[in-house]
Coordinates of N, CA and C and ligand atoms in Angstrom, one line a residue:
X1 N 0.8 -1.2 0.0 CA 0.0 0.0 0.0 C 0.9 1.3 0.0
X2 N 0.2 2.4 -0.6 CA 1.1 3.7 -0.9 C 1.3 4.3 0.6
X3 N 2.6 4.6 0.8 CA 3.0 5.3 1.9 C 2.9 6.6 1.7
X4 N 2.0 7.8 2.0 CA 2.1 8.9 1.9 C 2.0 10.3 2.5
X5 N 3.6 10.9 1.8 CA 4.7 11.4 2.8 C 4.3 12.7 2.4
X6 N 3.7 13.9 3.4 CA 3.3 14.9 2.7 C 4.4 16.1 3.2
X7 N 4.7 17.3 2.7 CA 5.3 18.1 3.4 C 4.5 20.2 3.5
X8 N 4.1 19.7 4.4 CA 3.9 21.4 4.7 C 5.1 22.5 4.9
X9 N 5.1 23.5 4.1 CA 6.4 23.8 3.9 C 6.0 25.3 4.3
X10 N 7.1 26.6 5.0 CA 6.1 27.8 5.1 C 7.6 28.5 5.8
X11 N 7.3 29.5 5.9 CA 8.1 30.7 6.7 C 8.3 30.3 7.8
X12 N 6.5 30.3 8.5 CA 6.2 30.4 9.8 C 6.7 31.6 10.4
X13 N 6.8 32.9 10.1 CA 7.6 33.7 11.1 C 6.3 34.9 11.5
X14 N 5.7 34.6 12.6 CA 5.7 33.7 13.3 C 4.5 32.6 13.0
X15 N 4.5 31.6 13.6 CA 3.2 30.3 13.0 C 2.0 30.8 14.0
X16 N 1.0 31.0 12.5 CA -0.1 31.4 13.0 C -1.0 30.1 13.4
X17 N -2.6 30.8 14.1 CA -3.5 29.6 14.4 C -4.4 28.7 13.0
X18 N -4.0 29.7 12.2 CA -4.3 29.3 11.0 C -3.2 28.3 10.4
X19 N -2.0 28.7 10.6 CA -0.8 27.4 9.7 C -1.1 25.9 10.9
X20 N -1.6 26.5 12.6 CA -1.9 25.0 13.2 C -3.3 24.6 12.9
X21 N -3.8 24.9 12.8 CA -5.1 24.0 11.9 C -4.7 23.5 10.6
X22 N -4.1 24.0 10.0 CA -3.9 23.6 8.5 C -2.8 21.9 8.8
X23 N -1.9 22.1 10.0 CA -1.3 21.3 10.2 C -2.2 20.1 11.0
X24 N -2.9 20.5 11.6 CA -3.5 18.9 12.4 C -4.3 18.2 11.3
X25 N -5.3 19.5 10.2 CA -6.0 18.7 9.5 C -5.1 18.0 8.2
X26 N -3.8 18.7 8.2 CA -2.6 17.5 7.0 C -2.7 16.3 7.8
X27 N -2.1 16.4 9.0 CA -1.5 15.5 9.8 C -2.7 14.2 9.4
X28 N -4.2 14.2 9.4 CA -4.9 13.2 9.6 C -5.1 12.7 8.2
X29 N -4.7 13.7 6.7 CA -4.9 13.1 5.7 C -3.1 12.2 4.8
X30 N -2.4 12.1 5.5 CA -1.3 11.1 5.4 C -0.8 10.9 6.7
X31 N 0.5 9.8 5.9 CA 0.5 8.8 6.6 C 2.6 9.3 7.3
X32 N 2.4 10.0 6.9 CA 3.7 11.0 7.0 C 3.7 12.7 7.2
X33 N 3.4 13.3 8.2 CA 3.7 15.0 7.5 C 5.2 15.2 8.2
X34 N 5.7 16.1 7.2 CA 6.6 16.8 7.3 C 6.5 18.2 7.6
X35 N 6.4 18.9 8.7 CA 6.5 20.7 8.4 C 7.8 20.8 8.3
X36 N 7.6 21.9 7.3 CA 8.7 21.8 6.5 C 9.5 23.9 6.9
X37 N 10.4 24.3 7.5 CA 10.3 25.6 7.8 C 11.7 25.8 7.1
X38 N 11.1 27.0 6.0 CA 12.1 27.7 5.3 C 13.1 28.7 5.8
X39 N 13.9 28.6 5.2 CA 15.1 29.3 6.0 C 14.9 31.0 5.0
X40 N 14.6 31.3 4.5 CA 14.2 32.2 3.9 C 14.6 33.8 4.2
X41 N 15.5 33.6 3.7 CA 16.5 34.8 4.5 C 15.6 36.3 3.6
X42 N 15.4 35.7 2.4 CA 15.2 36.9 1.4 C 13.5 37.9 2.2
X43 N 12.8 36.5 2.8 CA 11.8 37.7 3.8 C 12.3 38.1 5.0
X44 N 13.4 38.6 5.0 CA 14.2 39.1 6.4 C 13.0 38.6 7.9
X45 N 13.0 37.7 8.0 CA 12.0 37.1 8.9 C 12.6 37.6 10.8
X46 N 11.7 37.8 10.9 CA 11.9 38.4 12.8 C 12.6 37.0 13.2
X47 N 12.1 35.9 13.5 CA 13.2 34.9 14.3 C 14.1 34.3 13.0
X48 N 15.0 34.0 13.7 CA 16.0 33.4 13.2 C 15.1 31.4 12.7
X49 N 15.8 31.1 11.2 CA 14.9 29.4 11.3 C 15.8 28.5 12.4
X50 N 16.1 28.9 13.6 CA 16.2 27.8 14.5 C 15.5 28.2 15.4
X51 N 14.7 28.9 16.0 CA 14.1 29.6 16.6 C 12.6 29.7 16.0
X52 N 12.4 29.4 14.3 CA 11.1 28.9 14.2 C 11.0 27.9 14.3
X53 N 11.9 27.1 14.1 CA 12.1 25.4 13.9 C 11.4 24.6 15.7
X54 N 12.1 25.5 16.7 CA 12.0 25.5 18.0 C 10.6 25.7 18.5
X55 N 10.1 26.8 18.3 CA 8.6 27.6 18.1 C 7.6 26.3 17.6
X56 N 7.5 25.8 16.3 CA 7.2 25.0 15.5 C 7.3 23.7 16.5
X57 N 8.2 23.0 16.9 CA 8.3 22.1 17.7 C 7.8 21.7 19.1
X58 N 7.4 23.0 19.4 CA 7.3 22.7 20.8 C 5.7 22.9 20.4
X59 N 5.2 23.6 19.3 CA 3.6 23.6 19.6 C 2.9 22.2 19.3
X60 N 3.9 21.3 17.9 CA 3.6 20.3 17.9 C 3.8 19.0 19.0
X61 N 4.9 18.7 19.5 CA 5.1 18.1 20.8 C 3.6 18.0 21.8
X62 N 3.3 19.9 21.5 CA 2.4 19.5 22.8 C 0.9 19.0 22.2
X63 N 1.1 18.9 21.1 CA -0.3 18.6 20.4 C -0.3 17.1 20.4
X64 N 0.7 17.0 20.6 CA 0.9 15.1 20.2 C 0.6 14.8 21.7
X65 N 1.4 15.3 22.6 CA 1.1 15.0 24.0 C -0.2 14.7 24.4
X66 N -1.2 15.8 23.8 CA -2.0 16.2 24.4 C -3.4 15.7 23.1
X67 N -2.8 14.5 22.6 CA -3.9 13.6 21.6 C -4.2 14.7 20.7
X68 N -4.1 15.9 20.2 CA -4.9 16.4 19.3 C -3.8 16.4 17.7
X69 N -3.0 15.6 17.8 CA -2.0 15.3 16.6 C -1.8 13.8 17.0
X70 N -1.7 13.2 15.6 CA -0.8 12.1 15.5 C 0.8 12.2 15.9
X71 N 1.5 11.0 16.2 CA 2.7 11.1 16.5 C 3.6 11.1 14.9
X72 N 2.9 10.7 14.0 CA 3.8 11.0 12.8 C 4.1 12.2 12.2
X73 N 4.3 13.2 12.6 CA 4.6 14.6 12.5 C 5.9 15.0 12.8
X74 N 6.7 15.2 12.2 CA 8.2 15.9 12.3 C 8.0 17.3 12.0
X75 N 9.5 18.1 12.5 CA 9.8 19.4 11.7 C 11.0 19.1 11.5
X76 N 11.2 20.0 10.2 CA 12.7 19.6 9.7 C 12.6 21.4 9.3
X77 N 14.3 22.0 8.6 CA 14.3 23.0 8.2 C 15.2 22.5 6.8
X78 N 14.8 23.6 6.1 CA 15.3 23.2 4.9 C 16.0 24.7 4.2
X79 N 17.1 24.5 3.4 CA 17.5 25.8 2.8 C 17.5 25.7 1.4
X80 N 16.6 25.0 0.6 CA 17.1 24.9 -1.1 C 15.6 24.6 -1.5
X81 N 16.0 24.2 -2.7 CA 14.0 24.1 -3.5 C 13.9 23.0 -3.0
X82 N 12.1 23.8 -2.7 CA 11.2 22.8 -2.3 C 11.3 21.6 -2.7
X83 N 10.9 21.6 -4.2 CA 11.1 20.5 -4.9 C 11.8 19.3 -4.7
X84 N 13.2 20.0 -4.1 CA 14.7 19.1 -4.3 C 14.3 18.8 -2.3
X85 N 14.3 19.6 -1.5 CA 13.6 18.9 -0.9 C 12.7 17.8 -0.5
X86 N 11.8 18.1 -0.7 CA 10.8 17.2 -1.3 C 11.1 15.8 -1.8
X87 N 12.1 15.9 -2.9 CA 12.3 14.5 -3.4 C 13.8 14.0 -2.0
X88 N 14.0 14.6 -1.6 CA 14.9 14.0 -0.5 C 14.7 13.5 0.7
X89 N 13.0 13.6 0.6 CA 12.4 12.8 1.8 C 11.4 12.2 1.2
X90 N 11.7 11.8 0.1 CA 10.3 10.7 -0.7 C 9.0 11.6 -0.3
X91 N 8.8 12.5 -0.5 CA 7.4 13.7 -0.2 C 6.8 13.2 -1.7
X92 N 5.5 12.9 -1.8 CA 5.4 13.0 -3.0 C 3.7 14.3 -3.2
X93 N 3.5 14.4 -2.1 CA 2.2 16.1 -1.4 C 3.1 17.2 -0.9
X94 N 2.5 18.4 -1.4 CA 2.7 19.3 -0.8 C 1.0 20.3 -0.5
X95 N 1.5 20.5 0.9 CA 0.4 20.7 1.6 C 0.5 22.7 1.8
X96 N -0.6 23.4 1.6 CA -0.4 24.5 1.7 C -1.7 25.0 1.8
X97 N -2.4 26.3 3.1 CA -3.4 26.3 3.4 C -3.5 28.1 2.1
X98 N -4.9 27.6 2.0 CA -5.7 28.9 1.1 C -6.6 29.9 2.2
X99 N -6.0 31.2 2.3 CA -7.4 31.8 2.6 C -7.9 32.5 2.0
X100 N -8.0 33.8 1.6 CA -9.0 35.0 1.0 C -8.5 33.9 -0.9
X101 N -9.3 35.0 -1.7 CA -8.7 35.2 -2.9 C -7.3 35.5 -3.0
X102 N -6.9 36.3 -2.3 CA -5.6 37.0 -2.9 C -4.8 36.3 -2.4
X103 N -4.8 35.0 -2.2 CA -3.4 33.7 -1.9 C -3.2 33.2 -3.0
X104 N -4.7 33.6 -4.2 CA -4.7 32.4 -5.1 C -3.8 32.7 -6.1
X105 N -3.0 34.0 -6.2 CA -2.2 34.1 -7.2 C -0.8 33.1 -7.2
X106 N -0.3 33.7 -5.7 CA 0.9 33.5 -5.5 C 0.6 32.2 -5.2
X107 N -0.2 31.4 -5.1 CA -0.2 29.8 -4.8 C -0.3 29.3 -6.3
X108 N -1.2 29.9 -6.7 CA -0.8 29.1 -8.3 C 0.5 29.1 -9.1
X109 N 0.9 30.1 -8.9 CA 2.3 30.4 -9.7 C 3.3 29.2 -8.8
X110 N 3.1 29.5 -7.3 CA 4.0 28.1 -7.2 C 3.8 27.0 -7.1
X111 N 2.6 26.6 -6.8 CA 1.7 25.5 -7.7 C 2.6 24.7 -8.7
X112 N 2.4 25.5 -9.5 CA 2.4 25.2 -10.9 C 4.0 25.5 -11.3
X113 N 5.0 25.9 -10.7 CA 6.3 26.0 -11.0 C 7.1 25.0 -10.7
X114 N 6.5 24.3 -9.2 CA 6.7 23.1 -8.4 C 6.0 22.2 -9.2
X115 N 5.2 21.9 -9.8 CA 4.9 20.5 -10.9 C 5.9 20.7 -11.6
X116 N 6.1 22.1 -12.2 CA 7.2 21.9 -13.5 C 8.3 21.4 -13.0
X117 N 8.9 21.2 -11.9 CA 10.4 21.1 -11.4 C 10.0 19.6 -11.1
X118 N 9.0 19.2 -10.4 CA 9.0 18.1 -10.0 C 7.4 17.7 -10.5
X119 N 7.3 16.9 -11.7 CA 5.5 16.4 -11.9 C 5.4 15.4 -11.4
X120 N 6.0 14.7 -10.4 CA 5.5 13.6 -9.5 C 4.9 14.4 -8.2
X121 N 5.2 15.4 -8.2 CA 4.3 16.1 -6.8 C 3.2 16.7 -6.6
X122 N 2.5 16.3 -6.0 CA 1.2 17.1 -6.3 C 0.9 18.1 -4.8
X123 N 0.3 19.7 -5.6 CA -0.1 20.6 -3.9 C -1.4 20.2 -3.6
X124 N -1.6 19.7 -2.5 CA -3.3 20.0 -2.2 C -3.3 20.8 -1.2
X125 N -4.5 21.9 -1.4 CA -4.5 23.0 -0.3 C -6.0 23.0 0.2
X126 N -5.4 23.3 1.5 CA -6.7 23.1 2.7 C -7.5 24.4 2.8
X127 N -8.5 24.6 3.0 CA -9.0 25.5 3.2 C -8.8 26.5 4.6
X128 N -8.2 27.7 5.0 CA -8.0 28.4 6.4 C -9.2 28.1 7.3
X129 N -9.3 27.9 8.4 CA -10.2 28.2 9.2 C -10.8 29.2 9.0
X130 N -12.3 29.4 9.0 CA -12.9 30.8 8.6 C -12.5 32.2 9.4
X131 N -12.4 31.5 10.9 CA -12.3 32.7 11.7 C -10.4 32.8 11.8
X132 N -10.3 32.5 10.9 CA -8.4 32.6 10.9 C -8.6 33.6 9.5
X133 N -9.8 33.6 8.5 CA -9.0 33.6 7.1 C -8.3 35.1 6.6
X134 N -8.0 36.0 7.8 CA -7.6 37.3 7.7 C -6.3 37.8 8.6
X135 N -5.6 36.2 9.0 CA -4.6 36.8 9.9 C -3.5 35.9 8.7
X136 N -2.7 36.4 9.1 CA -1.0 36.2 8.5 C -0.2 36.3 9.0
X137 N 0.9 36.2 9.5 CA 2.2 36.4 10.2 C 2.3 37.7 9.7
X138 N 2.8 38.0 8.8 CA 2.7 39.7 8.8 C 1.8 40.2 9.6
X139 N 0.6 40.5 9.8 CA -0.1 40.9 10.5 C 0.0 40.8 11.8
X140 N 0.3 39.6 12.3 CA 0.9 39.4 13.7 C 1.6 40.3 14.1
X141 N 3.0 40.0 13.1 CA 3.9 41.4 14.0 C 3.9 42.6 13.8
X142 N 3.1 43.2 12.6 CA 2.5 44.5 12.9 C 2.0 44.8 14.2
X143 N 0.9 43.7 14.7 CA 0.0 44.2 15.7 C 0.8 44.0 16.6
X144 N 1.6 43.3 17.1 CA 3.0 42.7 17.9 C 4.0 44.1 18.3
X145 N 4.1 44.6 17.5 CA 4.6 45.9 17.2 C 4.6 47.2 18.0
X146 N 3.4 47.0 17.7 CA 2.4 48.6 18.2 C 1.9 48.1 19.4
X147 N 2.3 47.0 19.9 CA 1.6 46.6 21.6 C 0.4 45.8 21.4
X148 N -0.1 45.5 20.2 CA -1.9 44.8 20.3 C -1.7 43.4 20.6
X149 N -3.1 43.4 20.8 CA -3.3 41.7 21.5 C -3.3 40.6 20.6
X150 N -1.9 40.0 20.3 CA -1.7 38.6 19.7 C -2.6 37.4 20.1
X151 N -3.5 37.8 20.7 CA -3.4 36.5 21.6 C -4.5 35.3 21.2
X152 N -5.9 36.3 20.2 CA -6.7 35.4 19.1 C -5.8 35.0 18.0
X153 N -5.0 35.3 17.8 CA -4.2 35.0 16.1 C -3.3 34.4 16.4
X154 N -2.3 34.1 17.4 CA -1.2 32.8 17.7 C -1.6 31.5 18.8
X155 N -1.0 31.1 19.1 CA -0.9 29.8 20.4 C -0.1 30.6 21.0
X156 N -0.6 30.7 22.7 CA 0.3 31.1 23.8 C 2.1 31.3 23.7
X157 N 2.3 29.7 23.7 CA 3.8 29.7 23.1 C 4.2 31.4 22.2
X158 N 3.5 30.8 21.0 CA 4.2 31.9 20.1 C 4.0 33.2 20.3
X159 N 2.7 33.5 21.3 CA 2.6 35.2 21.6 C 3.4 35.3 23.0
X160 N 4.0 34.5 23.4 CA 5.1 34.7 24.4 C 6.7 35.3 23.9
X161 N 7.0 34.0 22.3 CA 8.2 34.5 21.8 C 8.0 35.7 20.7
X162 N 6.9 35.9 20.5 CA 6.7 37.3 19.8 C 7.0 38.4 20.7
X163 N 6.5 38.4 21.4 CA 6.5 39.6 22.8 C 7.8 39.5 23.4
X164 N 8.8 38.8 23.7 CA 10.1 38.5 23.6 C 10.9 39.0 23.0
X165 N 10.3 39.2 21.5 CA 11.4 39.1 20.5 C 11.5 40.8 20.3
X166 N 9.8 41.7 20.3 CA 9.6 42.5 19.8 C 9.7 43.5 20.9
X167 N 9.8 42.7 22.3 CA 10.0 43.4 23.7 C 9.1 44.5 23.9
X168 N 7.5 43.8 23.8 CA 6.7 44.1 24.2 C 5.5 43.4 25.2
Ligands
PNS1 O1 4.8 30.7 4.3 P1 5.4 31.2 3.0 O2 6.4 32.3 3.3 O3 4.3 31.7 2.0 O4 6.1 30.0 2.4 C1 6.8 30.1 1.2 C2 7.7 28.9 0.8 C3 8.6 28.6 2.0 C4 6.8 27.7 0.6 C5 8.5 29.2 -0.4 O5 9.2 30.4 -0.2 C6 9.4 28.1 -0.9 O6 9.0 27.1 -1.3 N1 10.8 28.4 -0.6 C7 11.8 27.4 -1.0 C8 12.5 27.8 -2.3 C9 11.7 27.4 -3.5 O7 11.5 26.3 -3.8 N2 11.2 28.4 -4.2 C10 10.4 28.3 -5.4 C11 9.0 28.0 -5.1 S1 8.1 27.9 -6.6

C-alpha cells in the first residue's frame, strides 16, 4: 500500500492559528507530515529558522502530548528548492493552506512552478479556518509591534516569543 509522505512547507515567522489548523488537518490526511520551515533569509524574517524550527516544535510536541496530533509529525528546516527537498524525503504532497482570494495568485504560480520542477508532486490545499481567514504572520507582528493583543491569532507559546522578540 502507498506510503504517503506529505510536506507542509512555510516561513512560519511567526506560526499562526491558522498554519496550526492547517497542520493537524494535513496531519490526519497522510500517513507521513513533514513541516517543513524555510530558512528564507530573502523575507528578512523576525526569528531566526532555528528559533522557528524550535517555536514550531514545541507547539507540535504538545499537540501530540495532548492527543490532538498524531505522532507521525516531524519538523525539519530546509534551505534549497522545495522540490529538491521534497524528493529527499520521498514527499510526493505538498500541503499548503488557502485563505481569502488573494493567496490564489501567488499559490498558483508556485503551484504550478513546483509541478514543472517536480511532476511527481502534487499541492493540495486546505481551506484556512474561517475565523483565521484574515490573519498572516505579517499581521501578527505588525499588531505585535504597536503593543496589540496577539493572543486570538497565535498559540500562547508563540505570543510569548513574539513579545520576547519585539520586547513588548
Ligand atoms: O509561508 P510562506 O512564506 O508563504 O512559504 C513560502 C515557501 C517557503 C513555501 C516558499 O518560499 C518556498 O518554497 N521556498 C523554498 C525555495 C523554493 O523552492 N522556491 C520556489 C517556489 S516555486
Amino acid at each position: 500500500m502507498a506510503h504517503h509522505v506529505a510536506i507542509y512547507p512555510g516561513t512560519f515567522d511567526p506560526l499562526t492559528l491558522g498554519h496550526h489548523d492547517i497542520m493537524r488537518r494535513a496531519a490526519r490526511i497522510c500517513d507521513h507530515l513533514i513541516v517543513g520551515v524555510a530558512e528564507n533569509v530573502g523575507k528578512n524574517p523576525l526569528f531566526s529558522v532555528s528559533e522557528r524550527f524550535d517555536i514550531v516544535s514545541q507547539v507540535i510536541d504538545k499537540d501530540i502530548q495532548n492527543g490532538d496530533m498524531p505522532d507521525h509529525v516531524t519538523v525539519k528546516t530546509f534551505n534549497n528548492l522545495l522540490t529538491d527537498f521534497a524528493r529527499a524525503e520521498q514527499a510526493s504532497i505538498l500541503i499548503r493552506g488557502l485563505r481569502a482570494v488573494s493567496d490564489f495568485e501567488y499559490e498558483f504560480q508556485m503551484a504550478s512552478a513546483n509541478k514543472r520542477l517536480n511532476a511527481d508532486i502534487e499541492t493540495i490545499f486546505l481551506m484556512a479556518p474561517e475565523q483565521q481567514h484574515f490573519v498572516a504572520s505579517r499581521l501578527v507582528k505588525e499588531v505585535a509591534a504597536y503593543g496589540g493583543d496577539i493572543s486570538s491569532f497565535v498559540c500562547p507559546e508563540v505570543a510569548e516569543a513574539v513579545k520576547a522578540k519585539i520586547g513588548k
